[in-house]
Tab-separated table of C-alpha atoms and ligand atoms in Angstrom:
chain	number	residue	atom	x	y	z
P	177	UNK	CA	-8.539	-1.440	9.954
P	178	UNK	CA	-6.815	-1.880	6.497
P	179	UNK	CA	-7.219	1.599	4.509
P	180	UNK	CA	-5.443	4.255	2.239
P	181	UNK	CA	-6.509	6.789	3.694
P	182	UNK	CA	-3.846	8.891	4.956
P	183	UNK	CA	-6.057	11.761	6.697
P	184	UNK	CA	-7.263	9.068	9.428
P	185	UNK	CA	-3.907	7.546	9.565
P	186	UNK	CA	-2.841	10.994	10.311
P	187	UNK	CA	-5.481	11.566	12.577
P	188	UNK	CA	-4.960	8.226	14.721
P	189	UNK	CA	-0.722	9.305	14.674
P	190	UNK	CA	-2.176	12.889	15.846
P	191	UNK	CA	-3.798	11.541	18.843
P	192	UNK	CA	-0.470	9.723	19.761
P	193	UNK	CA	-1.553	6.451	18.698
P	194	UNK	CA	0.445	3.865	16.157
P	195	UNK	CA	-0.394	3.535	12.790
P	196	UNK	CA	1.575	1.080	10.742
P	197	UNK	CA	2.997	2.602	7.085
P	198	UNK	CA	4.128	0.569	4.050
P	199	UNK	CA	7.908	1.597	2.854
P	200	UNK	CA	9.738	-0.072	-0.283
P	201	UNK	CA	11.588	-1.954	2.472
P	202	UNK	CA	9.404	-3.552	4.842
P	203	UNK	CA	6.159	-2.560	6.429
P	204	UNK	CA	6.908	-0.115	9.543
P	205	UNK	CA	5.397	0.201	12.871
P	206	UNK	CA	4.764	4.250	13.440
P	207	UNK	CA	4.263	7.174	15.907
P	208	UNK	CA	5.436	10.320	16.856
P	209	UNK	CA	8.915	10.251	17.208
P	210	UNK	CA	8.476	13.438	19.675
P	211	UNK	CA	5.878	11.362	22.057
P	212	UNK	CA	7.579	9.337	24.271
P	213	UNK	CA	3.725	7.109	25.264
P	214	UNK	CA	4.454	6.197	21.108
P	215	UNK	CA	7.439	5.175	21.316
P	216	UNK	CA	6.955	3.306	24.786
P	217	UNK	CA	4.052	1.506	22.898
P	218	UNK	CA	6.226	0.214	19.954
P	219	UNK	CA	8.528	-1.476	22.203
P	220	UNK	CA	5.682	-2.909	23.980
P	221	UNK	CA	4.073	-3.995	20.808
P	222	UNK	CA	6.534	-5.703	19.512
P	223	UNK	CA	7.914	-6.861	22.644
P	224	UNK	CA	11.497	-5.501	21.586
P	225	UNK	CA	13.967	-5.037	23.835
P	226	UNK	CA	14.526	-1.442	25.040
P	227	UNK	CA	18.128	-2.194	24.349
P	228	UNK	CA	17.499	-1.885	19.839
P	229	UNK	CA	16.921	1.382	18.759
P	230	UNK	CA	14.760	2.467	16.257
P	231	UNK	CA	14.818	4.236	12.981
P	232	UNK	CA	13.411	7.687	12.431
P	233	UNK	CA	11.543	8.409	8.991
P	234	UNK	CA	11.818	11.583	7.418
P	235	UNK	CA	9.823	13.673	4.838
P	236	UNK	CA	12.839	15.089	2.704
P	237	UNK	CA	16.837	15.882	2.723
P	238	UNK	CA	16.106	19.285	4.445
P	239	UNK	CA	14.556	17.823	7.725
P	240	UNK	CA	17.658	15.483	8.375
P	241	UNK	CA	19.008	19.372	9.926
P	242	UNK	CA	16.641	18.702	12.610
P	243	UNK	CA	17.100	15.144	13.747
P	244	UNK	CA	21.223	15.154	13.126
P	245	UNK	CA	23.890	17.586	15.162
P	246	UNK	CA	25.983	16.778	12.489
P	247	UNK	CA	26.689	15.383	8.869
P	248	UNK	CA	29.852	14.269	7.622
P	249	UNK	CA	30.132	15.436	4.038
P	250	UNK	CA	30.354	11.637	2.960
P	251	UNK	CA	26.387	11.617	4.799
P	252	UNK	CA	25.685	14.506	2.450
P	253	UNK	CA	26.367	12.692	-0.689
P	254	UNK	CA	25.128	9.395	0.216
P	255	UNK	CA	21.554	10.804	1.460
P	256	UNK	CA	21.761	13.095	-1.782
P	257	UNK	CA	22.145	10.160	-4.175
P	258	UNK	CA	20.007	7.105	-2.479
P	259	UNK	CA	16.933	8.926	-0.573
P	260	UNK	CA	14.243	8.773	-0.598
P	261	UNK	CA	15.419	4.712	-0.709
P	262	UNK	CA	16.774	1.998	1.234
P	263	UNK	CA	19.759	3.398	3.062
P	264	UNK	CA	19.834	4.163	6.698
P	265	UNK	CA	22.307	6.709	7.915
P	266	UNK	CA	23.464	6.742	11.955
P	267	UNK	CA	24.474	10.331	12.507
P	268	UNK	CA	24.881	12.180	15.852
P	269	UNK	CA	21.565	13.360	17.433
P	270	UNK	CA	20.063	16.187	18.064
P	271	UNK	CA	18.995	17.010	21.803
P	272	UNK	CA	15.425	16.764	21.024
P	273	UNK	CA	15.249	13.109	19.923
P	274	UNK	CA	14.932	10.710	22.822
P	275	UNK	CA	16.811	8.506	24.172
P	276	UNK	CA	14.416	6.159	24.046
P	277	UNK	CA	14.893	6.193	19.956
P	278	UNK	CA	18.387	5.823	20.473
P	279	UNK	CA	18.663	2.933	23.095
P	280	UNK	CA	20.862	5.896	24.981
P	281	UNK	CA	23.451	6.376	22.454
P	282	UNK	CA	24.604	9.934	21.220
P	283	UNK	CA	23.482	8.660	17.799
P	284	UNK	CA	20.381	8.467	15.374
P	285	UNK	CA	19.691	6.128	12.573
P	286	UNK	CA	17.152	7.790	9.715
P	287	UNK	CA	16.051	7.345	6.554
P	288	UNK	CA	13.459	8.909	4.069
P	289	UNK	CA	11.388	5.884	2.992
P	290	UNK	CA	10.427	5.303	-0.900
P	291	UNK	CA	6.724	4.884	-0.670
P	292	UNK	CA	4.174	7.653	-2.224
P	293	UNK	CA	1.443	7.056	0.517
P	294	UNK	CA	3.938	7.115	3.477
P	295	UNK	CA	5.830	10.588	1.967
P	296	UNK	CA	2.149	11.914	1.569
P	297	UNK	CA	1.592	10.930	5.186
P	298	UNK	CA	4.387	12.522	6.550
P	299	UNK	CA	4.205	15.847	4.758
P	300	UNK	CA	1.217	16.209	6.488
P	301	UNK	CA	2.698	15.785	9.812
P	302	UNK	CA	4.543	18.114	11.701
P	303	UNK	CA	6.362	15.702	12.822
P	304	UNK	CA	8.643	12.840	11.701
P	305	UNK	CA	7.869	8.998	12.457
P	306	UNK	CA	9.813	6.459	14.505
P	307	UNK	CA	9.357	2.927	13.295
P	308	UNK	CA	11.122	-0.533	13.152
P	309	UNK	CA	9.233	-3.228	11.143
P	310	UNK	CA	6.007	-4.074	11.845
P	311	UNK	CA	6.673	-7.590	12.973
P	312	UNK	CA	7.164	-9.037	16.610
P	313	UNK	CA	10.754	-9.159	17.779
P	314	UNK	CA	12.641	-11.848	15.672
P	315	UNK	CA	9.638	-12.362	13.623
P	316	UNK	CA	9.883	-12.359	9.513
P	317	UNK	CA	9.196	-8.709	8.729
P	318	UNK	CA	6.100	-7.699	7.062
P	319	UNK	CA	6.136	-7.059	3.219
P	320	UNK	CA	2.304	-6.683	3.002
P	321	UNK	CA	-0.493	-5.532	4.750
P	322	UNK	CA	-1.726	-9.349	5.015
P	323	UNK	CA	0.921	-9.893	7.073
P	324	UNK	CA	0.830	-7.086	9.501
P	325	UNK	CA	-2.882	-8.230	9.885
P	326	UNK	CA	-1.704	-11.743	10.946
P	327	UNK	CA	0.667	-10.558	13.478
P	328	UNK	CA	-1.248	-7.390	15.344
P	329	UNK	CA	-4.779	-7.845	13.773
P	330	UNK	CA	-6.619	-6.954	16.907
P	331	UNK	CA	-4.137	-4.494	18.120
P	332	UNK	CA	-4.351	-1.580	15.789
P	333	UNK	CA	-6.405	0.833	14.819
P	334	UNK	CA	-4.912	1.636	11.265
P	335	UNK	CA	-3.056	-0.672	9.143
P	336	UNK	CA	-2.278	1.773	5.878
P	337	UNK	CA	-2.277	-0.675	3.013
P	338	UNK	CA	0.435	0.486	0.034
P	339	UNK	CA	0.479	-2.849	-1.830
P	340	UNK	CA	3.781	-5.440	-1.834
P	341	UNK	CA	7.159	-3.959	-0.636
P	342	UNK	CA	8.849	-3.164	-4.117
P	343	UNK	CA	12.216	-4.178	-2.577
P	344	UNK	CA	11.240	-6.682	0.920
P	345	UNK	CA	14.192	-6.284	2.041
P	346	UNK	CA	15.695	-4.201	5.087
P	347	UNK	CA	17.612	-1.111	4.761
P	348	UNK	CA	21.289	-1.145	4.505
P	349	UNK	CA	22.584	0.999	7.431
P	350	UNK	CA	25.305	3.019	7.906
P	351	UNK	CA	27.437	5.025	10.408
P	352	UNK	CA	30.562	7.440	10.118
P	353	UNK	CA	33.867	6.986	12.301
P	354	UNK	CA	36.067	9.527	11.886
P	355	UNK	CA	34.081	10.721	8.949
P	356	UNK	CA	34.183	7.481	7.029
P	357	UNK	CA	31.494	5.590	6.223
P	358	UNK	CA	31.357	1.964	8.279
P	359	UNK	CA	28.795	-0.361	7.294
P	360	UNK	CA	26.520	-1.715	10.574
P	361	UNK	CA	23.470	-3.601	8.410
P	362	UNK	CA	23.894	-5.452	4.364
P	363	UNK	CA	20.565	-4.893	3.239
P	364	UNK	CA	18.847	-3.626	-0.274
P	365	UNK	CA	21.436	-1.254	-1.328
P	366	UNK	CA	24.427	-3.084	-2.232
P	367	UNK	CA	27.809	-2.520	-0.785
P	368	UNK	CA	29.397	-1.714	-4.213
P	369	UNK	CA	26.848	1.039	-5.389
P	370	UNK	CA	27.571	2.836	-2.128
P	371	UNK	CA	31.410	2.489	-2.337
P	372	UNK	CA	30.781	3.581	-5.852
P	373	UNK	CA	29.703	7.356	-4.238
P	374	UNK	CA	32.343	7.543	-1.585
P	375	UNK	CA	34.922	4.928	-2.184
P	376	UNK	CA	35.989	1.741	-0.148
P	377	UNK	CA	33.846	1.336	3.331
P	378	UNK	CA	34.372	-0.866	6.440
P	379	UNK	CA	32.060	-3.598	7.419
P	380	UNK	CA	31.281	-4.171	10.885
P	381	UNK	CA	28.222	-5.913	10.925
P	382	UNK	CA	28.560	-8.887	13.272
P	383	UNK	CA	28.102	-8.915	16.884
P	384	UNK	CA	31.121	-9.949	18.000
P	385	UNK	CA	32.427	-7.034	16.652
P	386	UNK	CA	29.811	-4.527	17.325
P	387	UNK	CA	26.783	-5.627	19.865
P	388	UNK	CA	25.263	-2.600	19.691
P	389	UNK	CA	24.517	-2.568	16.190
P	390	UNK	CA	20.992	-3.001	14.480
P	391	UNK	CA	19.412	-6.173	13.781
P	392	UNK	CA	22.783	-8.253	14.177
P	393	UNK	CA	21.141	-10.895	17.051
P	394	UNK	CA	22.685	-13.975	15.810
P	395	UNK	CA	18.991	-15.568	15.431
P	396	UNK	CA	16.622	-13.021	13.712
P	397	UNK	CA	14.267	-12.377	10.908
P	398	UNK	CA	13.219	-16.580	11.381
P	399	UNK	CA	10.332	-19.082	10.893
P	400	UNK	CA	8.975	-20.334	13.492
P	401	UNK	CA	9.387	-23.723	11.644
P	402	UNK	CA	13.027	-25.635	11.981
P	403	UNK	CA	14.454	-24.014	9.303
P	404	UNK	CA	18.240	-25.107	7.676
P	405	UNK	CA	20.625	-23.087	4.971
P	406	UNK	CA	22.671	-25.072	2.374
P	407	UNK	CA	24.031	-24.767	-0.895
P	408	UNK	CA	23.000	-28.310	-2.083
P	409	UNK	CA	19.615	-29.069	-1.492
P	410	UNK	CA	19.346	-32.171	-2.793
P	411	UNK	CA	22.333	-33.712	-1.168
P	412	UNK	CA	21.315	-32.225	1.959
P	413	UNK	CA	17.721	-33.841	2.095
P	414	UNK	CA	19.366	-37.183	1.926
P	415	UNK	CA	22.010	-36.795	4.696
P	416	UNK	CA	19.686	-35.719	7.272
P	417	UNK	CA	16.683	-37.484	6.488
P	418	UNK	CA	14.086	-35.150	6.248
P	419	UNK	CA	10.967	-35.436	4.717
P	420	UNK	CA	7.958	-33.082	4.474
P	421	UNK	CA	10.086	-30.674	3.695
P	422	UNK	CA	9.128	-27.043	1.665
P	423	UNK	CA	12.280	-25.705	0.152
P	424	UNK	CA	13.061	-22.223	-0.846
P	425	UNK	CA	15.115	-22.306	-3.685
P	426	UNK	CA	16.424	-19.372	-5.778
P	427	UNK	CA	16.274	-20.110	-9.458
P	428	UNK	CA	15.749	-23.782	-10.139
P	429	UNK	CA	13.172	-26.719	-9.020
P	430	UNK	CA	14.862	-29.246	-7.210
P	431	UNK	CA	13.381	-32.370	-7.780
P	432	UNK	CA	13.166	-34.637	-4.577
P	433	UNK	CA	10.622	-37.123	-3.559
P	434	UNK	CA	11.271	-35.669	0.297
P	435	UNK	CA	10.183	-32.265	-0.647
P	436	UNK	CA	6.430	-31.421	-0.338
P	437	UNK	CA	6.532	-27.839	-1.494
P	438	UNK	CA	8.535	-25.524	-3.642
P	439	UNK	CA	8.816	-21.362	-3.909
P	440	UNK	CA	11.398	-20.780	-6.388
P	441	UNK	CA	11.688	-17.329	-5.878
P	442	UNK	CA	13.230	-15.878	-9.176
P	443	UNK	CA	12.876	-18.548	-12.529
P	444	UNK	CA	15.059	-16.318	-14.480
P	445	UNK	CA	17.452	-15.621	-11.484
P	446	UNK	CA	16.786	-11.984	-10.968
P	447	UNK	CA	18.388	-10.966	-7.198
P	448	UNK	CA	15.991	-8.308	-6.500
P	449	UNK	CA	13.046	-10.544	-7.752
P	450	UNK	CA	13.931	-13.477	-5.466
P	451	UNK	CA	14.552	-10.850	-2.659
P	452	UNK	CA	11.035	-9.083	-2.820
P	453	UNK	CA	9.409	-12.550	-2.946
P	454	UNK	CA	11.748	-13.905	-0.332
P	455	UNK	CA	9.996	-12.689	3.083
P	456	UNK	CA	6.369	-13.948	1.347
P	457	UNK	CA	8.016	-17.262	0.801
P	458	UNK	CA	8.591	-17.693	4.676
P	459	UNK	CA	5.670	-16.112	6.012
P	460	UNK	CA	3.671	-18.761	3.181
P	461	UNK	CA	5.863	-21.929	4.854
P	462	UNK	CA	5.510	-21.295	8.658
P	463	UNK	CA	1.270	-21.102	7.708
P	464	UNK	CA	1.457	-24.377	5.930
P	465	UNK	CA	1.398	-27.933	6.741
P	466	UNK	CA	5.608	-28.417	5.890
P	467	UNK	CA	7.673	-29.895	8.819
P	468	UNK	CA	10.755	-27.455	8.249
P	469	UNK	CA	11.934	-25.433	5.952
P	470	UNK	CA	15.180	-25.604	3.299
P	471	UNK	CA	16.509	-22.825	1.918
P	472	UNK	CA	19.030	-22.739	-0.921
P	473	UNK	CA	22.283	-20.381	-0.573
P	474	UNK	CA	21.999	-17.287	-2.943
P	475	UNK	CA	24.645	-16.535	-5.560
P	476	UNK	CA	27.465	-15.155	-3.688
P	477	UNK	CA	27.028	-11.381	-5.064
P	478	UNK	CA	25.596	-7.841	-4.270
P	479	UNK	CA	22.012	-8.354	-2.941
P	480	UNK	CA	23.352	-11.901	-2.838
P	481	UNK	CA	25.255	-11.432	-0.078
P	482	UNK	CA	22.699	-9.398	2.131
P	483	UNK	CA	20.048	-12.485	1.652
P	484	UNK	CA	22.775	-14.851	2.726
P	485	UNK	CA	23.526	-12.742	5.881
P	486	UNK	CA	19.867	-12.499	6.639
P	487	UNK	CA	19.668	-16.667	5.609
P	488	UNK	CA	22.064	-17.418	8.318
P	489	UNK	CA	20.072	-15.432	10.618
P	490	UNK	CA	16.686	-16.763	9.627
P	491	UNK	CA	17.800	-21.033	10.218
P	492	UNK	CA	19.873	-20.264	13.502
P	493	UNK	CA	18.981	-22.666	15.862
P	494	UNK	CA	16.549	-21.017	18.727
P	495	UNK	CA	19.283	-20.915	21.996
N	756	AMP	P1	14.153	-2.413	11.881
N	756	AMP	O1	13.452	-1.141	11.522
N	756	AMP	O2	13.353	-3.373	12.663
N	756	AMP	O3	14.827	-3.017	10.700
N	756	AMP	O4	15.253	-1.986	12.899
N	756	AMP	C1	15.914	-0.769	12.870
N	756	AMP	C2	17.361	-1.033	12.953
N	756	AMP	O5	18.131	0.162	13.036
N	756	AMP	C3	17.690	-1.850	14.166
N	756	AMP	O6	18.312	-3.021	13.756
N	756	AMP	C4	18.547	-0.954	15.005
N	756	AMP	O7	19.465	-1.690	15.755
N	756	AMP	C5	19.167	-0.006	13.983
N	756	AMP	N1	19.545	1.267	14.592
N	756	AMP	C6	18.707	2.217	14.969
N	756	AMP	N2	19.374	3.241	15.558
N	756	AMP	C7	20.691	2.910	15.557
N	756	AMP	C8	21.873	3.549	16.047
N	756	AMP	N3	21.840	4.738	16.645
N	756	AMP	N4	23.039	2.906	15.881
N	756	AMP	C9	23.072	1.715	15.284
N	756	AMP	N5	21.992	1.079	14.819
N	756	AMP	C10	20.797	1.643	14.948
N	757	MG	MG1	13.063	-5.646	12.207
């Protein structure tokens, strides 16, 4: 059921059930992050690998005491500057979380999401919320309750509908080594404004570097539809020959008879329009009658750079 109501959302989460909340990033798939039956049943649901952990959702600065052991100073000013908002912090854990959550590490990614009806949720519970996006494993996350629908429709009991993801785009994540901040996931909050609170960070967000770290599969957030990345469209179309083709292009139409449909996703070249509309754009292309998809490289800048990461990830050929 699709509904605003937080009391049954609460209720349903209560009796150790899922409930799936809206955030500014994505849309999240919830429970108890003290019942291990919840958390078992997220995996399950989404069919992720027990090896990925998963992010813990907090009501306000004050509970991260009681997820995190410890919090390097740098944590402190980061958290006190971007939450609630798109940054997730990997900190050492607290005994009490599982390590289910965790995939076994000593550590725990969490975040205080940006969303009135999901804060109002979880100030009701006495407990906070373990979710990854509401999407199956490798799947284009959710911005929408629409989309949720499409993907578990018959499998849950309360899909808590907040409207379009203001941002649509994952959480940047980071950890601490040695006290300094180390950057696992790009996502919505650019590199710069962070190394604008605690100076220059490391980024270590490729598996070959780190294969542990979140949401770095080489092939992830994709279409089901053969899907390619290039920063000429145009050209491209004519040296491989496609045809049917729906491009995804940032600011301008690209006029080709080979393409059949067209999301620009920001006319006036706005990065964080184009990146709310960006996950839409997909979801709208792998439902319609295109043969592949085309997507055009983003400027090379800020939020730029996070949609080209997630780009590469999205047209990786399946192994
Ligand atoms: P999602 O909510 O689907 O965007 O996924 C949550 C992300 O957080 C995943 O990509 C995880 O790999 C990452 N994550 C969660 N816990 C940790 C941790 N302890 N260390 C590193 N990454 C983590
Ligand atoms: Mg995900």
């Amino acid at each position: 059921m699709i509904t605003t109501n937080i009391d049954k959302a609460g209720d349903v989460l209560n009796q150790g059930k899922l409930v799936v909340i809206p955030t500014e990033t994505v849309y999240g798939l919830a429970g108890n992050a003290f019942d291990e039956n919840a958390i078992n049943a997220i995996f399950s649901l989404k069919n992720r690998p027990k090896s990925n952990p998963l992010i813990v959702h907090i009501k306000s600065l004050e509970y991260l005491e009681k997820v995190a052991s410890h919090i390097p100073e740098k944590a402190k000013l980061l958290a006190a500057k971007f939450w609630p908002g798109p940054l997730t912090l990997v900190l050492s854990k607290k005994p009490e979380i599982s390590d289910l959550i965790t995939a076994g590490k000593d550590t725990v990614a969490v975040r205080m999401p940006n969303h009135d009806l999901t804060l109002s949720l979880l100030n009701k519970l006495d407990f906070p919320l373990v979710a990854p996006s509401a999407n199956p494993f490798g799947s284009i996350s959710p911005t929408c309750a629409a989309h949720v629908m499409h993907y578990f429709e018959n499998e849950l009991e309360v899909v808590l509908d907040g409207g379009d993801c203001t941002i649509g785009i994952e959480s940047t994540i980071v950890g601490f080594e040695e006290e300094e901040v180390v950057v696992y996931r790009l996502g919505t909050l650019p590199l710069e404004e962070i190394e604008a609170i605690v100076g220059s960070v490391t980024l270590k967000n490729s598996t070959s570097v780190n294969p542990q770290a979140p949401g770095m599969q080489e092939r992830h957030y994709a279409p089901n539809k053969q899907s390619y990345l290039t920063e000429n469209v145009d050209q491209f179309l004519m040296l491989n020959s496609l045809d049917n083709v729906g491009v995804i292009s940032f600011q301008s139409e690209i006029l080709s008879p080979r393409i059949s449909q067209q999301i620009v996703l920001s006319s006036k070249g706005d990065l964080k329009e184009a990146s709310r509309n960006l996950y839409k754009a997909m979801h709208q292309f792998d439902l319609s009658s295109v043969d592949c998809i085309v997507f055009e490289t983003f400027p090379k800048v800020g939020l730029g750079l996070t949609i080209n990461d997630k780009l590469k990830r999205a047209t990786t050929q399946k192994q």
